[in-house]
mmCIF file of C-alpha atoms in Angstrom:
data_model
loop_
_atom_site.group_PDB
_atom_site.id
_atom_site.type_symbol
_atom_site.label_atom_id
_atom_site.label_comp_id
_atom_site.label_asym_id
_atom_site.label_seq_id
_atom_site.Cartn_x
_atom_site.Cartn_y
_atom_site.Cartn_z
ATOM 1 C CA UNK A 1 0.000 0.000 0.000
ATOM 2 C CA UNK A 2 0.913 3.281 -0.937
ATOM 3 C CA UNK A 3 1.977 5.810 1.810
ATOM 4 C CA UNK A 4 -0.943 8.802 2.131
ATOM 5 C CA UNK A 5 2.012 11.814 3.263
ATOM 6 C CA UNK A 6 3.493 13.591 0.690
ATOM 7 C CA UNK A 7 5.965 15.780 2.073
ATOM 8 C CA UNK A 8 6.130 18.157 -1.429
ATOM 9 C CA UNK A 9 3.057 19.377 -1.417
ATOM 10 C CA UNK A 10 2.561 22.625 -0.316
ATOM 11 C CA UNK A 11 -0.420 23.421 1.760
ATOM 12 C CA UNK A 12 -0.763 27.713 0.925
ATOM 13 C CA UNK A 13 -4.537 27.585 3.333
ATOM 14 C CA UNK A 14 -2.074 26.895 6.189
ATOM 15 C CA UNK A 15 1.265 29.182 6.840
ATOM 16 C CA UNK A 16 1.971 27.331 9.855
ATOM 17 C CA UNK A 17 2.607 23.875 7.440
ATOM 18 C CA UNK A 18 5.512 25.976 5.893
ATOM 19 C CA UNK A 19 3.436 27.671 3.032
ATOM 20 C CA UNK A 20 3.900 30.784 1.709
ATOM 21 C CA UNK A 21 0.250 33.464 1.797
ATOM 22 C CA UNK A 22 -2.366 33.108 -1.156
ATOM 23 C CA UNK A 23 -0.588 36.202 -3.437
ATOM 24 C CA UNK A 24 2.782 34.597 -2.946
ATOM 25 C CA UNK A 25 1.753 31.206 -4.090
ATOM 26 C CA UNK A 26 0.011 33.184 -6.488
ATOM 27 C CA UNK A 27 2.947 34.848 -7.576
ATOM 28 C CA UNK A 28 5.232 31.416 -7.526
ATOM 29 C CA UNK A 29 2.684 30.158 -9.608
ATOM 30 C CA UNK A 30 3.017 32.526 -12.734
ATOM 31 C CA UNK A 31 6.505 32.363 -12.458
ATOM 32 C CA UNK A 32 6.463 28.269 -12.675
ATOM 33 C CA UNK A 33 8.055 27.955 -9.739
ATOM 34 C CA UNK A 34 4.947 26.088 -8.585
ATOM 35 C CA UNK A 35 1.845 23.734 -10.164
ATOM 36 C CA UNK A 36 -1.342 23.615 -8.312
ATOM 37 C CA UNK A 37 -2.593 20.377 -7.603
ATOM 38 C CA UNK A 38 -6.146 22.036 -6.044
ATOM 39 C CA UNK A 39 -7.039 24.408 -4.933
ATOM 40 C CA UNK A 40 -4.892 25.953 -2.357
ATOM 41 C CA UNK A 41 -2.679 23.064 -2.856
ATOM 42 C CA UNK A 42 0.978 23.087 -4.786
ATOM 43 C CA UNK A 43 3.889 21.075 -5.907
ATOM 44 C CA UNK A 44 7.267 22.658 -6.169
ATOM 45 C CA UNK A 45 8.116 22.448 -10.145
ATOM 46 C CA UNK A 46 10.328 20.046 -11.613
ATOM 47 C CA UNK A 47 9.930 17.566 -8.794
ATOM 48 C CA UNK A 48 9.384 14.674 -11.068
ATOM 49 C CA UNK A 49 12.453 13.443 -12.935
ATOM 50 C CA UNK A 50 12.197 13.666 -16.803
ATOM 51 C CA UNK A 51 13.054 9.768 -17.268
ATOM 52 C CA UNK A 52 10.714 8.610 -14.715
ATOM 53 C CA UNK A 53 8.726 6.396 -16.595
ATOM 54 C CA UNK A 54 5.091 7.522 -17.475
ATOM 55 C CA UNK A 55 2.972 4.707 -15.400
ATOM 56 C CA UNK A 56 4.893 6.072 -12.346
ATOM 57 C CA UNK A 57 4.164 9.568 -13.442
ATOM 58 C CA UNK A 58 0.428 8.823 -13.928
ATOM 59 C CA UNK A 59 0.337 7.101 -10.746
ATOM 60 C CA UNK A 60 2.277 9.551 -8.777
ATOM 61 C CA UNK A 61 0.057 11.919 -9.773
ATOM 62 C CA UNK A 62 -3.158 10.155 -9.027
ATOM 63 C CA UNK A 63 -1.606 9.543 -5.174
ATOM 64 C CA UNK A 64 -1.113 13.612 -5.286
ATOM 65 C CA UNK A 65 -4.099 14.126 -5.891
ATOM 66 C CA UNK A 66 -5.865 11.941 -3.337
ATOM 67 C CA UNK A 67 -3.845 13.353 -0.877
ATOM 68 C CA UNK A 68 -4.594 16.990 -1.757
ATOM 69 C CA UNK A 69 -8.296 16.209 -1.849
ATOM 70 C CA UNK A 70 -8.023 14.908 1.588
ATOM 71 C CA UNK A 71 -6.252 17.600 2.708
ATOM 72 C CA UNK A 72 -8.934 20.385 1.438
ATOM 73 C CA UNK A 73 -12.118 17.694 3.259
ATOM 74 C CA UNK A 74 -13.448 18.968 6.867
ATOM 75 C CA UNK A 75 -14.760 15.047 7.136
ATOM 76 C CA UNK A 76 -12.053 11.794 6.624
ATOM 77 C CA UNK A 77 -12.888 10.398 3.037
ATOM 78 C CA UNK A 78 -13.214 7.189 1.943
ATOM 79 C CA UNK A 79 -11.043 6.657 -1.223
ATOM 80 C CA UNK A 80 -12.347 4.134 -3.599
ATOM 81 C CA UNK A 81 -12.568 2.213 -7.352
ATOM 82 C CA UNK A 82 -9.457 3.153 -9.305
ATOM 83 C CA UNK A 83 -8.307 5.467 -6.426
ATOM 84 C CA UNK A 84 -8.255 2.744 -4.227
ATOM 85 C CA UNK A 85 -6.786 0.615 -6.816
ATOM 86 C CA UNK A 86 -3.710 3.159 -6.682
ATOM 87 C CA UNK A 87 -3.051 3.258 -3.230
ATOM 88 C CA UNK A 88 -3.304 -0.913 -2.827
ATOM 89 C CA UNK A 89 -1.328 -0.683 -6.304
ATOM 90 C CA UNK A 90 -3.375 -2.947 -8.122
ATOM 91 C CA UNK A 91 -2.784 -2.865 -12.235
ATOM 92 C CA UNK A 92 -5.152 -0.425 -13.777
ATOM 93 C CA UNK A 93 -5.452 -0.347 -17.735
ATOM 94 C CA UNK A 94 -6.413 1.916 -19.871
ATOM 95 C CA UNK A 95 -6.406 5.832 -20.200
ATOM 96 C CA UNK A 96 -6.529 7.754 -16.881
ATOM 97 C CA UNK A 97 -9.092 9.551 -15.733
ATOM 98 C CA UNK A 98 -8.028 12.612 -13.243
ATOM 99 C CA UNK A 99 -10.189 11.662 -11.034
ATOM 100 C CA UNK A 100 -10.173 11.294 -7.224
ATOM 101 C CA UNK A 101 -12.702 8.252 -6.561
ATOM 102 C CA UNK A 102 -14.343 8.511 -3.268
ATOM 103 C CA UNK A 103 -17.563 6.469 -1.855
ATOM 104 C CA UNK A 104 -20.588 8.320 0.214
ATOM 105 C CA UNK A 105 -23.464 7.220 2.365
ATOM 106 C CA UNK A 106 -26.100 6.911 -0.367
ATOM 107 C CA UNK A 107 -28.756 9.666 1.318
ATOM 108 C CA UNK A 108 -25.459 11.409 0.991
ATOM 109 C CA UNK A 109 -25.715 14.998 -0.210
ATOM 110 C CA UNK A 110 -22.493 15.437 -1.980
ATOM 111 C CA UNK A 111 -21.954 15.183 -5.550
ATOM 112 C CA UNK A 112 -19.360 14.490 -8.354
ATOM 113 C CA UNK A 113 -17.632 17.822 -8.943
ATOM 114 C CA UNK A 114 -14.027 19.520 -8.973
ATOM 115 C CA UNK A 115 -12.331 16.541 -10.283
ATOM 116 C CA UNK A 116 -13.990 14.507 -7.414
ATOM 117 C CA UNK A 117 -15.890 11.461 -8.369
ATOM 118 C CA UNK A 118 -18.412 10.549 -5.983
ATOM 119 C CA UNK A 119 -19.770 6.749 -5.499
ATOM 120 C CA UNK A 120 -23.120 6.807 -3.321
ATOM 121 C CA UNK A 121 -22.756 3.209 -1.952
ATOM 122 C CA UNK A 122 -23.175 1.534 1.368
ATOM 123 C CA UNK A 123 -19.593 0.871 3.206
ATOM 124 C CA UNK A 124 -19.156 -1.469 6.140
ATOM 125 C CA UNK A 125 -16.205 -1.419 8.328
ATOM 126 C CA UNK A 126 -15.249 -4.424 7.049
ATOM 127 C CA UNK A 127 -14.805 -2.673 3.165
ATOM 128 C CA UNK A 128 -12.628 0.330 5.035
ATOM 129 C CA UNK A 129 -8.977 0.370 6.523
ATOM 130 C CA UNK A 130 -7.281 3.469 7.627
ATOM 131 C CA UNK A 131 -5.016 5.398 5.097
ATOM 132 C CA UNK A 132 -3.422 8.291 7.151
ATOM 133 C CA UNK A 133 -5.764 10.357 8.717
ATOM 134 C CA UNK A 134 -8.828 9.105 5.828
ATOM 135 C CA UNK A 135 -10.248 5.799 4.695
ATOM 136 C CA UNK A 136 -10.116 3.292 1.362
ATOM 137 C CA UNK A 137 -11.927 0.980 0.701
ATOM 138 C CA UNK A 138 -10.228 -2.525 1.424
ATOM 139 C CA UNK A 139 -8.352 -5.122 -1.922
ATOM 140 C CA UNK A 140 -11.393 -6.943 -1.464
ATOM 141 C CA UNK A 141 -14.078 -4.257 -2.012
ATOM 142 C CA UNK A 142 -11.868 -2.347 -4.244
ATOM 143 C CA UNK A 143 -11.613 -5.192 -6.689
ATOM 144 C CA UNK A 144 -15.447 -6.023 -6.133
ATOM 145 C CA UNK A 145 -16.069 -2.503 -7.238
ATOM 146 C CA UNK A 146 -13.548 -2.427 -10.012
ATOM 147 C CA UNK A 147 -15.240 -5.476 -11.295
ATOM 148 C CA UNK A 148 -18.352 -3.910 -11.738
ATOM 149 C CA UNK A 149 -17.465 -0.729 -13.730
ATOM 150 C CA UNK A 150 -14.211 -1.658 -15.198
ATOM 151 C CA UNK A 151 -14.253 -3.124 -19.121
ATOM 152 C CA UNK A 152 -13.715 -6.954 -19.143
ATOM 153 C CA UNK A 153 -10.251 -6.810 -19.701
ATOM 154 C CA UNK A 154 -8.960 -4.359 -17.093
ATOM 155 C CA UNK A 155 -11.331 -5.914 -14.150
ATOM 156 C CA UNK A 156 -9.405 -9.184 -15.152
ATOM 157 C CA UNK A 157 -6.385 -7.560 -14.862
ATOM 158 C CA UNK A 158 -7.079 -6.349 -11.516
ATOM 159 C CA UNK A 159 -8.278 -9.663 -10.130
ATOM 160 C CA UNK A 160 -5.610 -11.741 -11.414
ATOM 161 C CA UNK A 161 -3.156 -9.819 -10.027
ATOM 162 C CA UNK A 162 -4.957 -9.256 -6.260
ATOM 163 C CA UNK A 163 -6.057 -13.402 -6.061
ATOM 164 C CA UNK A 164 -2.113 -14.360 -7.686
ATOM 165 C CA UNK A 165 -0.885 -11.521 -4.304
ATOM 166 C CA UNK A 166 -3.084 -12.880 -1.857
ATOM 167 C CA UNK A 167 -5.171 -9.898 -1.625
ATOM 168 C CA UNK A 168 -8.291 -11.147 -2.447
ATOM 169 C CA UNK A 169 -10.216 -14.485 -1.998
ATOM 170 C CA UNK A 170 -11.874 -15.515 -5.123
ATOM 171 C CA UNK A 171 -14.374 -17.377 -2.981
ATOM 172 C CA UNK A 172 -14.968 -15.031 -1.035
ATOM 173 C CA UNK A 173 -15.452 -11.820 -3.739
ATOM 174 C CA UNK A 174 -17.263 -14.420 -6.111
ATOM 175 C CA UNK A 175 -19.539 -14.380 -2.926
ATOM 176 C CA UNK A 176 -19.541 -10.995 -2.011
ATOM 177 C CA UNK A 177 -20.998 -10.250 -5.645
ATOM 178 C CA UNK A 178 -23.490 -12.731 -5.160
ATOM 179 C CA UNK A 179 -24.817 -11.304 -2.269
ATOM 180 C CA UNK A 180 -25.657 -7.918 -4.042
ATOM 181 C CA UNK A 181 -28.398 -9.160 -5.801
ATOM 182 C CA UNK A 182 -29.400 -7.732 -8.858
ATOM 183 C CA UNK A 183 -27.524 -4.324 -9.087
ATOM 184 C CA UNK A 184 -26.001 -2.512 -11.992
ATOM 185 C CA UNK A 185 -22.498 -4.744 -13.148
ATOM 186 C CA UNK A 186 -23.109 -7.091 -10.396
ATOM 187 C CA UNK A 187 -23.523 -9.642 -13.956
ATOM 188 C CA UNK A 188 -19.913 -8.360 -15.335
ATOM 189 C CA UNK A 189 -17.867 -8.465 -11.803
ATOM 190 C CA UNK A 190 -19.184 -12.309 -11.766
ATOM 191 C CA UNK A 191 -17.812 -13.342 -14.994
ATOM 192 C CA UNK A 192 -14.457 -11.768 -14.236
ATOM 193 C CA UNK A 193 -14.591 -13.173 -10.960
ATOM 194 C CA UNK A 194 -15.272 -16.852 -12.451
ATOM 195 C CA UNK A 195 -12.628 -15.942 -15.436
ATOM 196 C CA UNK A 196 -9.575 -14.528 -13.152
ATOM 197 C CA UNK A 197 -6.581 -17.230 -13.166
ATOM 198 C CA UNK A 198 -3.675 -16.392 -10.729
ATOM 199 C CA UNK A 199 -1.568 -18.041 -12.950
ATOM 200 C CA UNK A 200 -1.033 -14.428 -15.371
ATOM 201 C CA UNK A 201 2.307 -13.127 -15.824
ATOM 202 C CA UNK A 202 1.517 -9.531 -16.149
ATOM 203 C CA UNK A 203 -1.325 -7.468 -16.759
ATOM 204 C CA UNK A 204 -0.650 -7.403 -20.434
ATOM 205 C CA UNK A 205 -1.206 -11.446 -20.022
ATOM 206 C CA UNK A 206 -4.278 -10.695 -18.346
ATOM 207 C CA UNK A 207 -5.898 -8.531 -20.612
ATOM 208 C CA UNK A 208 -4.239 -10.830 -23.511
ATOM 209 C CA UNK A 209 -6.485 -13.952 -22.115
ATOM 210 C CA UNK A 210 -9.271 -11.892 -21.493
ATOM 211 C CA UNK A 211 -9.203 -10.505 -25.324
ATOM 212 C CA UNK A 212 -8.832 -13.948 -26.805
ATOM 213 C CA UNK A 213 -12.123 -15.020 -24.858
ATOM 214 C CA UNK A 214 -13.818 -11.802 -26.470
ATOM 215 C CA UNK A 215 -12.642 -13.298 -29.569
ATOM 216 C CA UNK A 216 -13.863 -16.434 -29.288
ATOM 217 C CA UNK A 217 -10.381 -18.537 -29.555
ATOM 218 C CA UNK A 218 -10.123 -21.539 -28.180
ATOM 219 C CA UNK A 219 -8.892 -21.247 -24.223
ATOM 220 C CA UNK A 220 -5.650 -21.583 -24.325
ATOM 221 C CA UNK A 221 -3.203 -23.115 -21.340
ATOM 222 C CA UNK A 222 -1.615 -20.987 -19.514
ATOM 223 C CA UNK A 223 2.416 -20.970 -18.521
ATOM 224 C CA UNK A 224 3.456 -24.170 -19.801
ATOM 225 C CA UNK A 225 6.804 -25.797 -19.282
ATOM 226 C CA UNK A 226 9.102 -26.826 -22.049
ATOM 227 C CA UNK A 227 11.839 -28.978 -20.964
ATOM 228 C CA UNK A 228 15.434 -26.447 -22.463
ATOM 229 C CA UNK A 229 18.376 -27.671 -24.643
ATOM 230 C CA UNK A 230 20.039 -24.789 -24.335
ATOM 231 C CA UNK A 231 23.014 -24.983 -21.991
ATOM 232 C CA UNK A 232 22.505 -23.408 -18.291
ATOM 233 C CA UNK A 233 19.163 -23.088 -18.533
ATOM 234 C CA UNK A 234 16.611 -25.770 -17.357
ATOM 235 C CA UNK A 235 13.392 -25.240 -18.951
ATOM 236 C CA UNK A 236 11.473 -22.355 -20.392
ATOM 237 C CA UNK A 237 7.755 -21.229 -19.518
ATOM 238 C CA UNK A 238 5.472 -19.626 -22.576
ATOM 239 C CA UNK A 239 2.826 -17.299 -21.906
ATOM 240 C CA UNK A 240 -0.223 -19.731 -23.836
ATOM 241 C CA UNK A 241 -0.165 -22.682 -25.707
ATOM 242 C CA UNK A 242 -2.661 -24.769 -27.669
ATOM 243 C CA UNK A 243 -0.851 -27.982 -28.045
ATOM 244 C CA UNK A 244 -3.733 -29.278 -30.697
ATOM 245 C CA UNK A 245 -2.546 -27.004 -32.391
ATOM 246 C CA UNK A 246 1.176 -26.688 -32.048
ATOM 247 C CA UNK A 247 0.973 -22.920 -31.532
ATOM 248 C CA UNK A 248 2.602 -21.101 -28.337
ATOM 249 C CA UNK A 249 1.657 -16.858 -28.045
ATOM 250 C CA UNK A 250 3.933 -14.913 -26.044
ATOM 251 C CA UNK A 251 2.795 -11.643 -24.925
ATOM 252 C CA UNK A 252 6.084 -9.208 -25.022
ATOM 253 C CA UNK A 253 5.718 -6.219 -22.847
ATOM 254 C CA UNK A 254 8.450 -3.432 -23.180
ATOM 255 C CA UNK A 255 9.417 -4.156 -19.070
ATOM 256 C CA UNK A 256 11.063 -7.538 -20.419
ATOM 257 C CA UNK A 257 13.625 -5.553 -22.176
ATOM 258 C CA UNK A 258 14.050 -2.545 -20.042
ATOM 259 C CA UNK A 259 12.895 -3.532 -16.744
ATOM 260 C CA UNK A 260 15.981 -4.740 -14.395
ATOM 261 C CA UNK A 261 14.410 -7.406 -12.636
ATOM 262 C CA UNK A 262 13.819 -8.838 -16.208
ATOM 263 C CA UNK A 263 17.600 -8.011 -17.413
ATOM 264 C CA UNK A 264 18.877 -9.443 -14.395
ATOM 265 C CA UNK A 265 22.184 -7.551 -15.182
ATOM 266 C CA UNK A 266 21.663 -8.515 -19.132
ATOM 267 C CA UNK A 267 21.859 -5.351 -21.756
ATOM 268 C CA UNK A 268 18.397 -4.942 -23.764
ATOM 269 C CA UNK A 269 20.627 -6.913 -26.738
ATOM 270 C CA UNK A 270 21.252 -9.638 -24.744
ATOM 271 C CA UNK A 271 18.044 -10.328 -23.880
ATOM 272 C CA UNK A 272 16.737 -10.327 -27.089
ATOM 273 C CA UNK A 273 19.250 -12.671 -28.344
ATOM 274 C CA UNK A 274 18.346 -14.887 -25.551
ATOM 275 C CA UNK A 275 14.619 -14.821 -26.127
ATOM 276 C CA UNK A 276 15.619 -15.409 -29.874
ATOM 277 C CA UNK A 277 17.622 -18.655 -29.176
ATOM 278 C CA UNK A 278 14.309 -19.359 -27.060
ATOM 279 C CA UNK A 279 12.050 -19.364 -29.801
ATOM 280 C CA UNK A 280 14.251 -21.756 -31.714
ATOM 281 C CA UNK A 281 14.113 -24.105 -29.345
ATOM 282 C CA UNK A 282 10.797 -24.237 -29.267
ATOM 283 C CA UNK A 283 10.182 -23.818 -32.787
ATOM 284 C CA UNK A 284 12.267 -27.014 -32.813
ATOM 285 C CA UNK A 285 9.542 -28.933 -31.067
ATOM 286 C CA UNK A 286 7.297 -28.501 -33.698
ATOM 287 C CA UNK A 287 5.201 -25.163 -32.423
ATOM 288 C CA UNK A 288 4.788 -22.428 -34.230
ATOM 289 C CA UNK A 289 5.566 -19.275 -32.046
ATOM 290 C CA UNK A 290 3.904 -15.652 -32.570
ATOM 291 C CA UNK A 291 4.217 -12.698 -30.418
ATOM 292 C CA UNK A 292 2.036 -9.612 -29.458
ATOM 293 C CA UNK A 293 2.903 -6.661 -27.156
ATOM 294 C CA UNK A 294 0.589 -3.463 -26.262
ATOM 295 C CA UNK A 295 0.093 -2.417 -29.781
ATOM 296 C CA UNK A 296 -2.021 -5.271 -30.167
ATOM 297 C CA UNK A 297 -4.207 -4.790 -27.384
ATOM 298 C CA UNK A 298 -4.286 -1.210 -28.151
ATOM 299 C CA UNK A 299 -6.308 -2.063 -31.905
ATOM 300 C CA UNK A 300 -7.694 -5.187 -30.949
ATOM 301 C CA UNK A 301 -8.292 -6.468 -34.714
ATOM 302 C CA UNK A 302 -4.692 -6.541 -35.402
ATOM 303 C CA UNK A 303 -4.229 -9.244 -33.136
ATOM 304 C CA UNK A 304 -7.235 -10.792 -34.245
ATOM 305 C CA UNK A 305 -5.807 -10.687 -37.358
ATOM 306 C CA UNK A 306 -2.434 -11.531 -36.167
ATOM 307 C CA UNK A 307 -3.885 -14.684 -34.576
ATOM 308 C CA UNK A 308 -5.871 -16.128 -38.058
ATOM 309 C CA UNK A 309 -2.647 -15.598 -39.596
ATOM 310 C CA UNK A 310 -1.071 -18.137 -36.622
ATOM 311 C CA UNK A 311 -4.397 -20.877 -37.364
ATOM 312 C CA UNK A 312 -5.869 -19.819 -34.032
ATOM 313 C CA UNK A 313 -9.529 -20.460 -34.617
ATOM 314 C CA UNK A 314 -11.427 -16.984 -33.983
ATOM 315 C CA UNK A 315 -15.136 -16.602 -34.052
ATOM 316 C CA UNK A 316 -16.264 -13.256 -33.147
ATOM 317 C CA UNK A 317 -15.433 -9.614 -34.640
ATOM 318 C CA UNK A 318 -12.547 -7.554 -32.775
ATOM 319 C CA UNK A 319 -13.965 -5.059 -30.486
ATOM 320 C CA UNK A 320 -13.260 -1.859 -30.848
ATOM 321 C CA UNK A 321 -11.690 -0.801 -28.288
ATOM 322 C CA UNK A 322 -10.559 -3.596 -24.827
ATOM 323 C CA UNK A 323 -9.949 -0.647 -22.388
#
């Protein structure tokens, strides 16, 4: 879980936190020596390294932002959906919003408004746990709800993940959404429920599987062994397989080649040579091997496309968009 303090924003409503008055905030602020995050609230410029990569920008900035919405609220909120999601760092996919998710009472008065999306929903204290001096929601209920408004493929994403972590029961959520009865996506969060699998890689894996089901391919199995000739290196795992017939996917994100806990001290070349000698080997069995990365997933038909070209059986029209 994500920490709630973040000791670089500047709070300009209160001098005594270090902040400057309003007209010299106002002041730093047309001389960019500032951003403002909300009202009231800054960020010292240039406080984000230019290579940071973006997903720890976006996310970064969605934390900011929850924290400087909590810090404008009389009452402790009660962060939720893809806020919530942030904080318990769950995988979210898709385009970002700029929104601060938070749940209300639903004879709650308050509305969605200033960037603030509000959820009027009952909340137990068993969905809540502490985050500083506010609430969010807990992996559980924050998947539950992600699985109700999320498109297929993300709210597999997110459940994959949190059941693979150990933050959420399948059992248990698959129950949980039974129990609402018949409210809006309560339908949706069960099939993701019933179609998670642990057994994912990544979230590009996830949504992967969960776009060959909207395609109607046949399932494939998942992280399959294949004994390795290659010296110093025991056996090799591929992404999906359907032995019947002799195809293997592999879904390539760009972390396997710039990541270091995928280089594991290797230079970008090096790894692909490796994962080139890897294919061989396989291709050696008799499988034919095809890849995909984000670009894929981003247009779904080309890797519908990409997959009739492999002999993958496909049934049903690309949709247009999986995020």
């Amino acid at each position: 879980m994500h920490e709630p303090d973040d000791p670089d924003l500047i709070d300009a409503r209160h001098p005594a936190r270090g902040a400057s008055p309003s007209n010299a905030s106002a002041r730093a602020l047309s001389r960019g020596e500032v951003e403002r995050i909300r009202r009231g609230i800054y960020l010292p410029a240039g406080r984000e390294p230019e290579e940071t990569p973006r997903h720890l920008t976006i996310e970064r900035a969605a934390l900011r932002q929850a924290v400087a919405v909590g810090l404008t609220r009389k009452r402790p909120a009660v962060f939720s959906h893809r806020t919530a999601a942030i904080i318990h760092g769950l995988p979210l996919l898709g385009p970002a919003t700029g929104l601060v998710d938070i749940v209300e009472p639903p004879d709650s008065a308050r509305r969605s408004k200033a960037g603030v999306r509000v959820h009027l929903a009952e909340a137990s204290d068993t969905d809540v746990m502490p985050w500083g001096a506010h609430f969010v929601t807990t992996p559980r209920r924050t998947a539950l709800d992600l699985a109700r408004t999320l498109p297929f493929a993300a709210a597999v994403a997110v459940l994959d993940y949190a059941i693979a972590n150990g933050l959420v029961d399948r059992l248990a959520i698959l129950d949980d959404a039974k129990s609402l009865g018949p409210v809006a996506g309560v339908a949706a969060a069960r099939r993701a429920i019933e179609f998670a699998d642990p057994r994912a890689g990544s979230p590009g894996e996830s949504a992967s599987r969960a776009l060959l089901a909207l395609l109607g391919c046949p399932p494939p199995e998942l992280q399959v062994v294949h004994r390795s000739p290659l010296p110093g290196i025991r056996h090799f795992e591929v992404d999906f397989e359907w032995p019947e017939l002799a195809r293997i996917g592999e879904f390539d994100g760009a972390g396997k080649y710039l990541k270091p806990e995928y280089l594991k001290g290797r230079s970008p070349g090096e790894v692909v040579v490796a994962e080139k000698r890897r294919e061989d080997a396989l291709r050696a069995e008799g499988a034919a091997v095809f890849r995909w990365g984000w670009p894929e997933l981003m247009q779904p038909h080309a890797l519908r496309r990409q997959l009739i070209e492999a002999g993958v059986p496909v049934r049903f029209a690309a949709p247009r968009t999986l995020f």
